[in-house]
PDB file of C-alpha atoms in Angstrom:
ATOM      1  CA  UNK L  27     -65.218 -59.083 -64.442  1.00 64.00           C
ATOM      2  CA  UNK L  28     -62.837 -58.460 -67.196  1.00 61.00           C
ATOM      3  CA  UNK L  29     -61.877 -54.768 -65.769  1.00 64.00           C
ATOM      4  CA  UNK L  30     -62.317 -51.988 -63.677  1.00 85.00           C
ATOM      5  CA  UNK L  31     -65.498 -51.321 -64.983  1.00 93.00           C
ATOM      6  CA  UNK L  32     -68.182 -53.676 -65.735  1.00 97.00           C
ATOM      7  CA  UNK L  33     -69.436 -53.880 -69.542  1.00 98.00           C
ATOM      8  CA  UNK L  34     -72.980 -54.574 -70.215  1.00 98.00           C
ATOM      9  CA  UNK L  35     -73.513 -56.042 -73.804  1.00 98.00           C
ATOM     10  CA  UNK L  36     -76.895 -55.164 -75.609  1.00 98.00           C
ATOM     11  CA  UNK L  37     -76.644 -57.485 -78.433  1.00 98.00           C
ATOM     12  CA  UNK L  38     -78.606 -56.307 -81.554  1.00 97.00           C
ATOM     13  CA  UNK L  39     -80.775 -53.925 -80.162  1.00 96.00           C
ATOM     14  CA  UNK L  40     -81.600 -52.562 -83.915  1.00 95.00           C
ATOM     15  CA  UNK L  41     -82.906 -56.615 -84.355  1.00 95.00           C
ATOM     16  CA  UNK L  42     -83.904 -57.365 -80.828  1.00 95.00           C
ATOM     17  CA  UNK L  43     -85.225 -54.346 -79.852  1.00 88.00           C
ATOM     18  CA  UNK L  44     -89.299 -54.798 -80.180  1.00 83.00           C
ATOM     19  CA  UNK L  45     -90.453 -54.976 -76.732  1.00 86.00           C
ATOM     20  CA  UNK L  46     -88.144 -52.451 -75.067  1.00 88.00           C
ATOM     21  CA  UNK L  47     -85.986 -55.122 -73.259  1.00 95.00           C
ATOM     22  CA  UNK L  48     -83.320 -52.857 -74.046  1.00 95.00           C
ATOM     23  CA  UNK L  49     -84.132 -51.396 -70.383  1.00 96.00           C
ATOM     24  CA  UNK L  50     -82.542 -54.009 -69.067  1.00 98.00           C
ATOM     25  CA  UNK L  51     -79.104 -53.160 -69.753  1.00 98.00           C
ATOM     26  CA  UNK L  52     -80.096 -49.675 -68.072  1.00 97.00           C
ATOM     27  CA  UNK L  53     -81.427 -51.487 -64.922  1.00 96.00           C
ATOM     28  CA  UNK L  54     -78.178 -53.541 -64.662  1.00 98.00           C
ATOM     29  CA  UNK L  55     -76.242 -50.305 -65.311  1.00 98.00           C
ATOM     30  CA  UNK L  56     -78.120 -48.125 -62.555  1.00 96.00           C
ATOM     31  CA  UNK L  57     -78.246 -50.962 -59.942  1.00 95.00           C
ATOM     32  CA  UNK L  58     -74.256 -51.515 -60.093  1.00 96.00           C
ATOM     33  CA  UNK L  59     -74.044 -47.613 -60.033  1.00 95.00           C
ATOM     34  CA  UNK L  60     -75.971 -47.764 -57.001  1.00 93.00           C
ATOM     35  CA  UNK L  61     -73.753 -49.984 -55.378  1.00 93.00           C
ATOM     36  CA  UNK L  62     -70.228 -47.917 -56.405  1.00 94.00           C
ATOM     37  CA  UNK L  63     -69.846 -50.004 -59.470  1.00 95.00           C
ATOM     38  CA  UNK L  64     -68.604 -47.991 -62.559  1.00 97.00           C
ATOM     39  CA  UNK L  65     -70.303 -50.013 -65.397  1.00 98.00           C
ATOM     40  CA  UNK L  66     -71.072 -49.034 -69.228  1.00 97.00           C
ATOM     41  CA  UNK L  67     -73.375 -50.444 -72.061  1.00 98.00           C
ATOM     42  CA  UNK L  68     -71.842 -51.369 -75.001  1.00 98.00           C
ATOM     43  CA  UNK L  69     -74.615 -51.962 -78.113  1.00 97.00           C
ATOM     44  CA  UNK L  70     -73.549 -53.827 -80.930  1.00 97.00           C
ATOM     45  CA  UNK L  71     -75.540 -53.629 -83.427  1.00 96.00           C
ATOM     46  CA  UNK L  72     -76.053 -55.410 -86.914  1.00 95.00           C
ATOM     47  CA  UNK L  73     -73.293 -56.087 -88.900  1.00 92.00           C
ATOM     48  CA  UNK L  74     -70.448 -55.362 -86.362  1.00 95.00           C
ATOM     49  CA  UNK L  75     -68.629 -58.473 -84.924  1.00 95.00           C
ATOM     50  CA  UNK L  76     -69.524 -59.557 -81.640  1.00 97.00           C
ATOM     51  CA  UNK L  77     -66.889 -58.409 -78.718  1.00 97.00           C
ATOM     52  CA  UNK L  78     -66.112 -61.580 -76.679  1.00 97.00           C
ATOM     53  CA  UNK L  79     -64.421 -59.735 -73.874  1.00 97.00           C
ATOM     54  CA  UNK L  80     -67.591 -57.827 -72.435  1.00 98.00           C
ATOM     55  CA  UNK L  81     -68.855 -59.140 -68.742  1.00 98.00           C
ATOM     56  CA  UNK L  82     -72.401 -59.673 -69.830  1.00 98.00           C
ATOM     57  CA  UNK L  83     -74.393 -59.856 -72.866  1.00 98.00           C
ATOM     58  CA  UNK L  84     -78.639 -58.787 -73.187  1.00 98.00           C
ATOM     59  CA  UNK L  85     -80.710 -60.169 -75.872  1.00 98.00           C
ATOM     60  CA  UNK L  86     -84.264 -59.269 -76.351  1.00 97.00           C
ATOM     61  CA  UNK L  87     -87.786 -59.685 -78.794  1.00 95.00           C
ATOM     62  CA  UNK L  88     -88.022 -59.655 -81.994  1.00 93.00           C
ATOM     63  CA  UNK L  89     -90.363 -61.359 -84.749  1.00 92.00           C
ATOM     64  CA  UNK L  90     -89.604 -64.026 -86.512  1.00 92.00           C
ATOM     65  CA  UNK L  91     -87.454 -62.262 -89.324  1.00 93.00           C
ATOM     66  CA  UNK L  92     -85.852 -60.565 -87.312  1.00 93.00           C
ATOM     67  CA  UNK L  93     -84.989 -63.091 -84.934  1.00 95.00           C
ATOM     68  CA  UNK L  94     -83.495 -65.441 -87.992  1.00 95.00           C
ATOM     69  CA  UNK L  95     -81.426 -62.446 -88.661  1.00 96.00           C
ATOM     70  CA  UNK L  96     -80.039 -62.091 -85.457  1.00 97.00           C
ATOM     71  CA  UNK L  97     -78.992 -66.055 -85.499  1.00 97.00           C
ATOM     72  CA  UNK L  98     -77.247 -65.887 -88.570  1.00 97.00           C
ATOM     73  CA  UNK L  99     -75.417 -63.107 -87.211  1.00 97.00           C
ATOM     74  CA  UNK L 100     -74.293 -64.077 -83.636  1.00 98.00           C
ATOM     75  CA  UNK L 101     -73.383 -67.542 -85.831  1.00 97.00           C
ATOM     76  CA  UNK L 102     -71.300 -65.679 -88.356  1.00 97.00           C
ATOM     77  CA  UNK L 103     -69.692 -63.453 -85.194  1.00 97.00           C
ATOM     78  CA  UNK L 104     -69.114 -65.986 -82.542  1.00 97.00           C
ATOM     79  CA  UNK L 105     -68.031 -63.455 -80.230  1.00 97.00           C
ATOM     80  CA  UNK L 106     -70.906 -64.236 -77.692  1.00 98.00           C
ATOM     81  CA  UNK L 107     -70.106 -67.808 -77.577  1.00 98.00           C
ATOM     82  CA  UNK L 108     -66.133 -67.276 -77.004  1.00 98.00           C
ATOM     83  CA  UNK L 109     -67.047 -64.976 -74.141  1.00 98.00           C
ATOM     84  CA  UNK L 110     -70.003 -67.737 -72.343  1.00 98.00           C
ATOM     85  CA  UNK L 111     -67.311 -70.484 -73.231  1.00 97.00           C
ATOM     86  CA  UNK L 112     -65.142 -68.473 -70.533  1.00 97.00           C
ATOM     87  CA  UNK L 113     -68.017 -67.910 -68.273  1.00 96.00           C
ATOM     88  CA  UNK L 114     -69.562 -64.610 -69.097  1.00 98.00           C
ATOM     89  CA  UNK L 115     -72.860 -64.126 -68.153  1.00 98.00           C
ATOM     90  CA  UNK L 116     -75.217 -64.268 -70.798  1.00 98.00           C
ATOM     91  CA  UNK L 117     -79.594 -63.117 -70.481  1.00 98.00           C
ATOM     92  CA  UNK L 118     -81.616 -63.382 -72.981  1.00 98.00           C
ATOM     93  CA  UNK L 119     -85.703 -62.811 -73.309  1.00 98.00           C
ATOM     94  CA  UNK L 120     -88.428 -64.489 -75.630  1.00 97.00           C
ATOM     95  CA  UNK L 121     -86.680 -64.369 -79.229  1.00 97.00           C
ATOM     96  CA  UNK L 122     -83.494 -63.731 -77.025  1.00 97.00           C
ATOM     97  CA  UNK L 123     -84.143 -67.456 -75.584  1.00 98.00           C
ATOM     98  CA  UNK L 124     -84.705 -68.747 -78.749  1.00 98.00           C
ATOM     99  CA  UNK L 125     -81.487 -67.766 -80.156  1.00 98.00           C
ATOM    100  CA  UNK L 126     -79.588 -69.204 -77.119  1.00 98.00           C
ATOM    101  CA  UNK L 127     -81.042 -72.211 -77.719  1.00 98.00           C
ATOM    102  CA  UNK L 128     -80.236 -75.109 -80.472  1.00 98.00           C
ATOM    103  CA  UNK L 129     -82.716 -74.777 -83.108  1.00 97.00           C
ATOM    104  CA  UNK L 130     -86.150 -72.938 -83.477  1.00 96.00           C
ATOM    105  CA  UNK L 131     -89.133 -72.708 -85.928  1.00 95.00           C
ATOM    106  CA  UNK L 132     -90.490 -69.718 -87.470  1.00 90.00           C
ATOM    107  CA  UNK L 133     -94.152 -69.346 -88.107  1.00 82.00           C
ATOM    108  CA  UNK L 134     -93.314 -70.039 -92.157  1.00 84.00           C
ATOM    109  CA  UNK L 135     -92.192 -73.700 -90.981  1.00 90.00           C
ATOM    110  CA  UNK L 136     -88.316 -73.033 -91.437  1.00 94.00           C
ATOM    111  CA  UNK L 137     -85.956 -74.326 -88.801  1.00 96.00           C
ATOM    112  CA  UNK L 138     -82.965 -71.868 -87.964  1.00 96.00           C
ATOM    113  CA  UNK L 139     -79.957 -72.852 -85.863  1.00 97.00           C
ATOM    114  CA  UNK L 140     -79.725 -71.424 -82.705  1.00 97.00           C
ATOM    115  CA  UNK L 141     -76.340 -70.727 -80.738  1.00 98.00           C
ATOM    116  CA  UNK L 142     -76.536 -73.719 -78.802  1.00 98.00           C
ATOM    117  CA  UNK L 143     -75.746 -72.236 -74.953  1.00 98.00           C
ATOM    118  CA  UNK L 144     -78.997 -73.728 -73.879  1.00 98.00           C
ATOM    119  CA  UNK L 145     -80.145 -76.842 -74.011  1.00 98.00           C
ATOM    120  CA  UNK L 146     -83.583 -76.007 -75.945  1.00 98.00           C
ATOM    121  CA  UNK L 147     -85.873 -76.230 -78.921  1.00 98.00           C
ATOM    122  CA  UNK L 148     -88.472 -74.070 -79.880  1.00 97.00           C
ATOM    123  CA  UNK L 149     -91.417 -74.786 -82.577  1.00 96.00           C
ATOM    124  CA  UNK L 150     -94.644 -72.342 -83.173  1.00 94.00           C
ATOM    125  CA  UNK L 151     -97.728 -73.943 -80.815  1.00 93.00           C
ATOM    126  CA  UNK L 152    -101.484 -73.475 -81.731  1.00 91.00           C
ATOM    127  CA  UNK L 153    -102.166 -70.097 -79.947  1.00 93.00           C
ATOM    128  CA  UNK L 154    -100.389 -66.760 -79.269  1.00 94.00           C
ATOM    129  CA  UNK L 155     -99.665 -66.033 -75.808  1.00 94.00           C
ATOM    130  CA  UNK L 156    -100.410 -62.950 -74.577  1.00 95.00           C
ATOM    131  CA  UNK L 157    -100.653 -61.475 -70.950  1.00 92.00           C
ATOM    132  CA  UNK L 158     -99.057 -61.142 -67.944  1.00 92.00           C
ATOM    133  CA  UNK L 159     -97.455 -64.310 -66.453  1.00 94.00           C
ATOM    134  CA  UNK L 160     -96.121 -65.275 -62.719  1.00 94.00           C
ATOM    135  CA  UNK L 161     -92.918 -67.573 -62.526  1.00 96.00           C
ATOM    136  CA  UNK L 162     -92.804 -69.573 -59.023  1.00 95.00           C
ATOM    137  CA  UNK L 163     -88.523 -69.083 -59.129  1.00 97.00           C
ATOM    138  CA  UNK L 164     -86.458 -70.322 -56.342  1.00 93.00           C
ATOM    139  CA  UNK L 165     -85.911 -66.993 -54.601  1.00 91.00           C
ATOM    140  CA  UNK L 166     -89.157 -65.197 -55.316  1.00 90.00           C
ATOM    141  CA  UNK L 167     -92.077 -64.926 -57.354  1.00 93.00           C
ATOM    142  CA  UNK L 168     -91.522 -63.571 -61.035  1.00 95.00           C
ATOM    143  CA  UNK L 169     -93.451 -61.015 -62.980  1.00 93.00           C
ATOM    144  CA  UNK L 170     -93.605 -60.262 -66.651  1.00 94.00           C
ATOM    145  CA  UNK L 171     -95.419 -59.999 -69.537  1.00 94.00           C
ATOM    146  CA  UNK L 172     -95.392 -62.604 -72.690  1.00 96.00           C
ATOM    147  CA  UNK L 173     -96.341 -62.016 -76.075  1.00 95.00           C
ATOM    148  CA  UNK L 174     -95.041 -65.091 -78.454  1.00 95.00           C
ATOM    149  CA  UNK L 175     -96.623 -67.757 -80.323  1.00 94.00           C
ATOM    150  CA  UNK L 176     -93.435 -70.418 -79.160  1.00 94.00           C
ATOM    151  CA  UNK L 177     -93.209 -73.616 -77.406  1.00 97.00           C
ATOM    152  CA  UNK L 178     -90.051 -74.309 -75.953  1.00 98.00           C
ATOM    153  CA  UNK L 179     -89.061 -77.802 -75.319  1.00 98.00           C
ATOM    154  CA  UNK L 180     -85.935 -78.279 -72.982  1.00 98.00           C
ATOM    155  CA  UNK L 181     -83.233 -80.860 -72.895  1.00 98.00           C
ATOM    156  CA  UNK L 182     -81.489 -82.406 -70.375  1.00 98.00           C
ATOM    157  CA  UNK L 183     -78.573 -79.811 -70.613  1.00 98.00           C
ATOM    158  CA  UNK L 184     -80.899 -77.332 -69.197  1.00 98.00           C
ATOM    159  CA  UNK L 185     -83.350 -76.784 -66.529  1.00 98.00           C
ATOM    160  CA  UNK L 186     -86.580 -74.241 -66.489  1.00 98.00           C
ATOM    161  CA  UNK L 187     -86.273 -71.149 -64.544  1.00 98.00           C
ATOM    162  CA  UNK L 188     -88.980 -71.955 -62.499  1.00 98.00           C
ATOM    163  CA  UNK L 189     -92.747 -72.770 -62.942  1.00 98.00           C
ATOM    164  CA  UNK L 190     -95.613 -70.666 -64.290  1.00 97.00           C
ATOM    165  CA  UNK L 191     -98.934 -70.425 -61.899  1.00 94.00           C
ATOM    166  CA  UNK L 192    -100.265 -67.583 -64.119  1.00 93.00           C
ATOM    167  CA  UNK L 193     -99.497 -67.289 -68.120  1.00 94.00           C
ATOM    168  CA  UNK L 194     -97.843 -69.591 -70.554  1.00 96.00           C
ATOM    169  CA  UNK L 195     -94.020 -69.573 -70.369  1.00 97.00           C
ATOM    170  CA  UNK L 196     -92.534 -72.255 -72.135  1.00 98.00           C
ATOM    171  CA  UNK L 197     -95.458 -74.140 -72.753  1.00 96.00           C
ATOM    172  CA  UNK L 198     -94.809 -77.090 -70.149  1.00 97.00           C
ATOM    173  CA  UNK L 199     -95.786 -75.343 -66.987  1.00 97.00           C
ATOM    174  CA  UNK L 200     -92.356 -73.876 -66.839  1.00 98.00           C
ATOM    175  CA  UNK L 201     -90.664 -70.721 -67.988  1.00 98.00           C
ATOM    176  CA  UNK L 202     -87.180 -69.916 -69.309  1.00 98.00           C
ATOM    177  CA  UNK L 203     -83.807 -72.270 -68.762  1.00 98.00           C
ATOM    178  CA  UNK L 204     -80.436 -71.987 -67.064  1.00 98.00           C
ATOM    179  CA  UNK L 205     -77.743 -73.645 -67.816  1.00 98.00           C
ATOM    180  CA  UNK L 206     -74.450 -72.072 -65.644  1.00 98.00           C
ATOM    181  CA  UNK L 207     -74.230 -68.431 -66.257  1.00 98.00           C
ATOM    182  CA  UNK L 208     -76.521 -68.784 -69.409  1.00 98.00           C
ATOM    183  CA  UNK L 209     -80.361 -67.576 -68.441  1.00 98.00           C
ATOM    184  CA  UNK L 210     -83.526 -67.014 -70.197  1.00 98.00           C
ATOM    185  CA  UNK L 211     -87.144 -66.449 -70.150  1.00 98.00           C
ATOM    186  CA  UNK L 212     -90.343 -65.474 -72.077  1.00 98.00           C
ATOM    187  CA  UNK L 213     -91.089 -62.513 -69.316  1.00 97.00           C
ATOM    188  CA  UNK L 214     -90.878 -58.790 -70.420  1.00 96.00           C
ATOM    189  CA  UNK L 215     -91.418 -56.092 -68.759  1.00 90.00           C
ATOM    190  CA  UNK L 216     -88.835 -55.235 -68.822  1.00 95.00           C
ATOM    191  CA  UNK L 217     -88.309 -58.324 -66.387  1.00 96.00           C
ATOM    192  CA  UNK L 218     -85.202 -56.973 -64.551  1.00 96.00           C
ATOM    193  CA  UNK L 219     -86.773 -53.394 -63.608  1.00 93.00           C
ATOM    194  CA  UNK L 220     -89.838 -55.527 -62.571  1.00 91.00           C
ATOM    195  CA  UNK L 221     -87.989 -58.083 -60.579  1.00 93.00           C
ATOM    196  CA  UNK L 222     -84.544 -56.659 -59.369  1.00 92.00           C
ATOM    197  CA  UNK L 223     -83.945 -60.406 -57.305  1.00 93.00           C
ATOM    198  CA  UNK L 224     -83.173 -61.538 -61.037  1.00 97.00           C
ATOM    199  CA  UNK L 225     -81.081 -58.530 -61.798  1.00 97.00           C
ATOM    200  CA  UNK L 226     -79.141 -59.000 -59.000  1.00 96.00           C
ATOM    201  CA  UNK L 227     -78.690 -63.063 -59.254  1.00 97.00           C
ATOM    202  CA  UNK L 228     -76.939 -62.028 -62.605  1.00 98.00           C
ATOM    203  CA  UNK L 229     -74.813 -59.496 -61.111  1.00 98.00           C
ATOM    204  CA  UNK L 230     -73.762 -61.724 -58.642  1.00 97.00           C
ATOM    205  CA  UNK L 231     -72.171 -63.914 -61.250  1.00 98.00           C
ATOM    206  CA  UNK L 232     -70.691 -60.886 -62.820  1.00 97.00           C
ATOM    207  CA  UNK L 233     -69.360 -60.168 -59.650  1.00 96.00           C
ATOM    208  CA  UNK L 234     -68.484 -63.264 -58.398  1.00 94.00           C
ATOM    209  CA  UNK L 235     -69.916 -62.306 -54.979  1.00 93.00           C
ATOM    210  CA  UNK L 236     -73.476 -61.684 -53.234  1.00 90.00           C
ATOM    211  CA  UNK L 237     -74.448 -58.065 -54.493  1.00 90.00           C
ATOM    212  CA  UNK L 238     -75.933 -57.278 -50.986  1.00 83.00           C
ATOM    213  CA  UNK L 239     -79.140 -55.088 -50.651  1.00 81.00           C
ATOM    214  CA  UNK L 240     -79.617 -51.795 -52.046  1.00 81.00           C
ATOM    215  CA  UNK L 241     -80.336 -48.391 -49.917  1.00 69.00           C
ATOM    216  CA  UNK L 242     -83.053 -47.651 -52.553  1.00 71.00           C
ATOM    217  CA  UNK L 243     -86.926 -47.924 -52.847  1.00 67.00           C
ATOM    218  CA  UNK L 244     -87.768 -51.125 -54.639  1.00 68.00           C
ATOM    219  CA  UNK L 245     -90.580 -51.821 -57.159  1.00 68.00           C
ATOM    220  CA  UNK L 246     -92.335 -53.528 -54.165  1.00 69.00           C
ATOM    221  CA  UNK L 247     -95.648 -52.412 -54.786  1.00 70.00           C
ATOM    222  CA  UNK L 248     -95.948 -52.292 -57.968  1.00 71.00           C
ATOM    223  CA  UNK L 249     -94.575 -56.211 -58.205  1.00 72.00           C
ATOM    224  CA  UNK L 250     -97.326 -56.685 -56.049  1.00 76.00           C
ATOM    225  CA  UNK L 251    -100.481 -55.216 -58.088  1.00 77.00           C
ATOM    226  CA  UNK L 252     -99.025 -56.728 -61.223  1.00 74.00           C
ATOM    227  CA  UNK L 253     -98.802 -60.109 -59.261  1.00 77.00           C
ATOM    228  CA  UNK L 254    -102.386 -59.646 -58.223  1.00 78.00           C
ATOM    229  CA  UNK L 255    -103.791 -58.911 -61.476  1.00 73.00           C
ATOM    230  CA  UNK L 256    -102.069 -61.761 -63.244  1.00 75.00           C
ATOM    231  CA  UNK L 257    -103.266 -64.518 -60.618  1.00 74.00           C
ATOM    232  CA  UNK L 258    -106.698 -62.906 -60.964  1.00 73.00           C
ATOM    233  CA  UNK L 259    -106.681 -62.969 -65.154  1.00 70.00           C
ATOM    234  CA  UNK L 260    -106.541 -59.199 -65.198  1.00 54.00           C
ATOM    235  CA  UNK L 261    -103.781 -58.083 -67.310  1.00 48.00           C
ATOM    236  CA  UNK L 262    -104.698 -55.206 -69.386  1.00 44.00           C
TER     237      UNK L 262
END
């Protein structure tokens, strides 16, 4: 933490802001709230420079022109990349992976630099995948919901988040990639109301300690229909 309060970045939600991943900065919000943890969420939005003191930085979906956008911008404004050079924690989801990543290809066939905190590539694949997907992740299984057209190759500077039983992810058999406090995926949902275990694994490195459990009701049963339905093809 850089204060007495803990600042939640939502990078570019005005670019990034398609598949209401957003909602994760309010779940990390609410569950350090919960806890006695004054937190706030700071948006920056296009055209602003990119504050490299915050604690953690959210990046979401977007299509493809939007996404390029966003790159050129977090290049131009390396706040982002001063703050996960010091250790901040930094989550991003589907074009937010992209972007963390070294390079990806648009659906046009242009190649766009990435921001190089993970150690991926992503090109277009044949099909669109769509549908809910299940992540086998250290801790716990993972729900969420994809809806991109990428394939994500990772290097060795990376490794997945964990592997897909149910969906696409990455393309591989995996989903997402970590590399130290840098984590991403392909899940919606959004993923951190739907799987708080994640939410909390990042606060933990905001923290710098275990977060602990929560007194509250959890989203236990509605991880589990949403785990039934994708194992059984049923995601509408």
């Amino acid at each position: 933490m850089t204060g007495t309060a803990v600042r939640i970045g939502l990078v570019l939600p005005d670019v990034l802001g398609t598949y209401g991943d957003s909602g994760n900065a309010a779940v990390l919000r609410q569950r350090l709230r919960w806890r006695g943890i004054a937190a706030e969420v700071v948006d920056v939005h296009l055209g602003a420079p990119v504050p490299s003191g915050l604690d953690v930085y959210l990046l979401g979906g977007g299509e493809d022109e939007a996404q390029a956008l966003a790159a050129a911008h977090l290049r131009a404004h390396p706040g982002l990349q001063r703050a996960a050079a010091r250790g901040a924690v930094v989550f991003g989801v589907c074009a937010g992976l992209q972007v963390l990543g070294s390079s990806f290809v648009v659906s046009g066939g242009t190649r766009h630099a990435g921001l190089g905190l993970l150690d991926v590539s992503t090109s277009p694949g044949e099909r669109r995948a769509v549908g809910e997907v299940v992540v086998e992740w250290d801790r716990e299984p993972l729900t969420g919901f994809e809806n991109h057209l990428g394939v994500t190759t990772l290097g060795p500077g990376s490794r997945p988040l964990g592997r897909v039983v149910a969906g696409t992810g990455n393309g591989d058999g995996t989903d997402g990639a970590v590399t130290g406090h840098v984590l991403a995926t392909y899940l919606h949902g959004p993923v951190l109301a739907r799987n708080p275990a994640l939410a909390d694994l990042l606060l933990s490195w905001v923290l710098g300690t275990p977060t602990g459990e929560l007194p509250v009701p959890e989203v236990g049963e509605l991880r589990r229909e949403r785990l039934r339905a994708a194992r059984a093809g049923r995601w509408r």
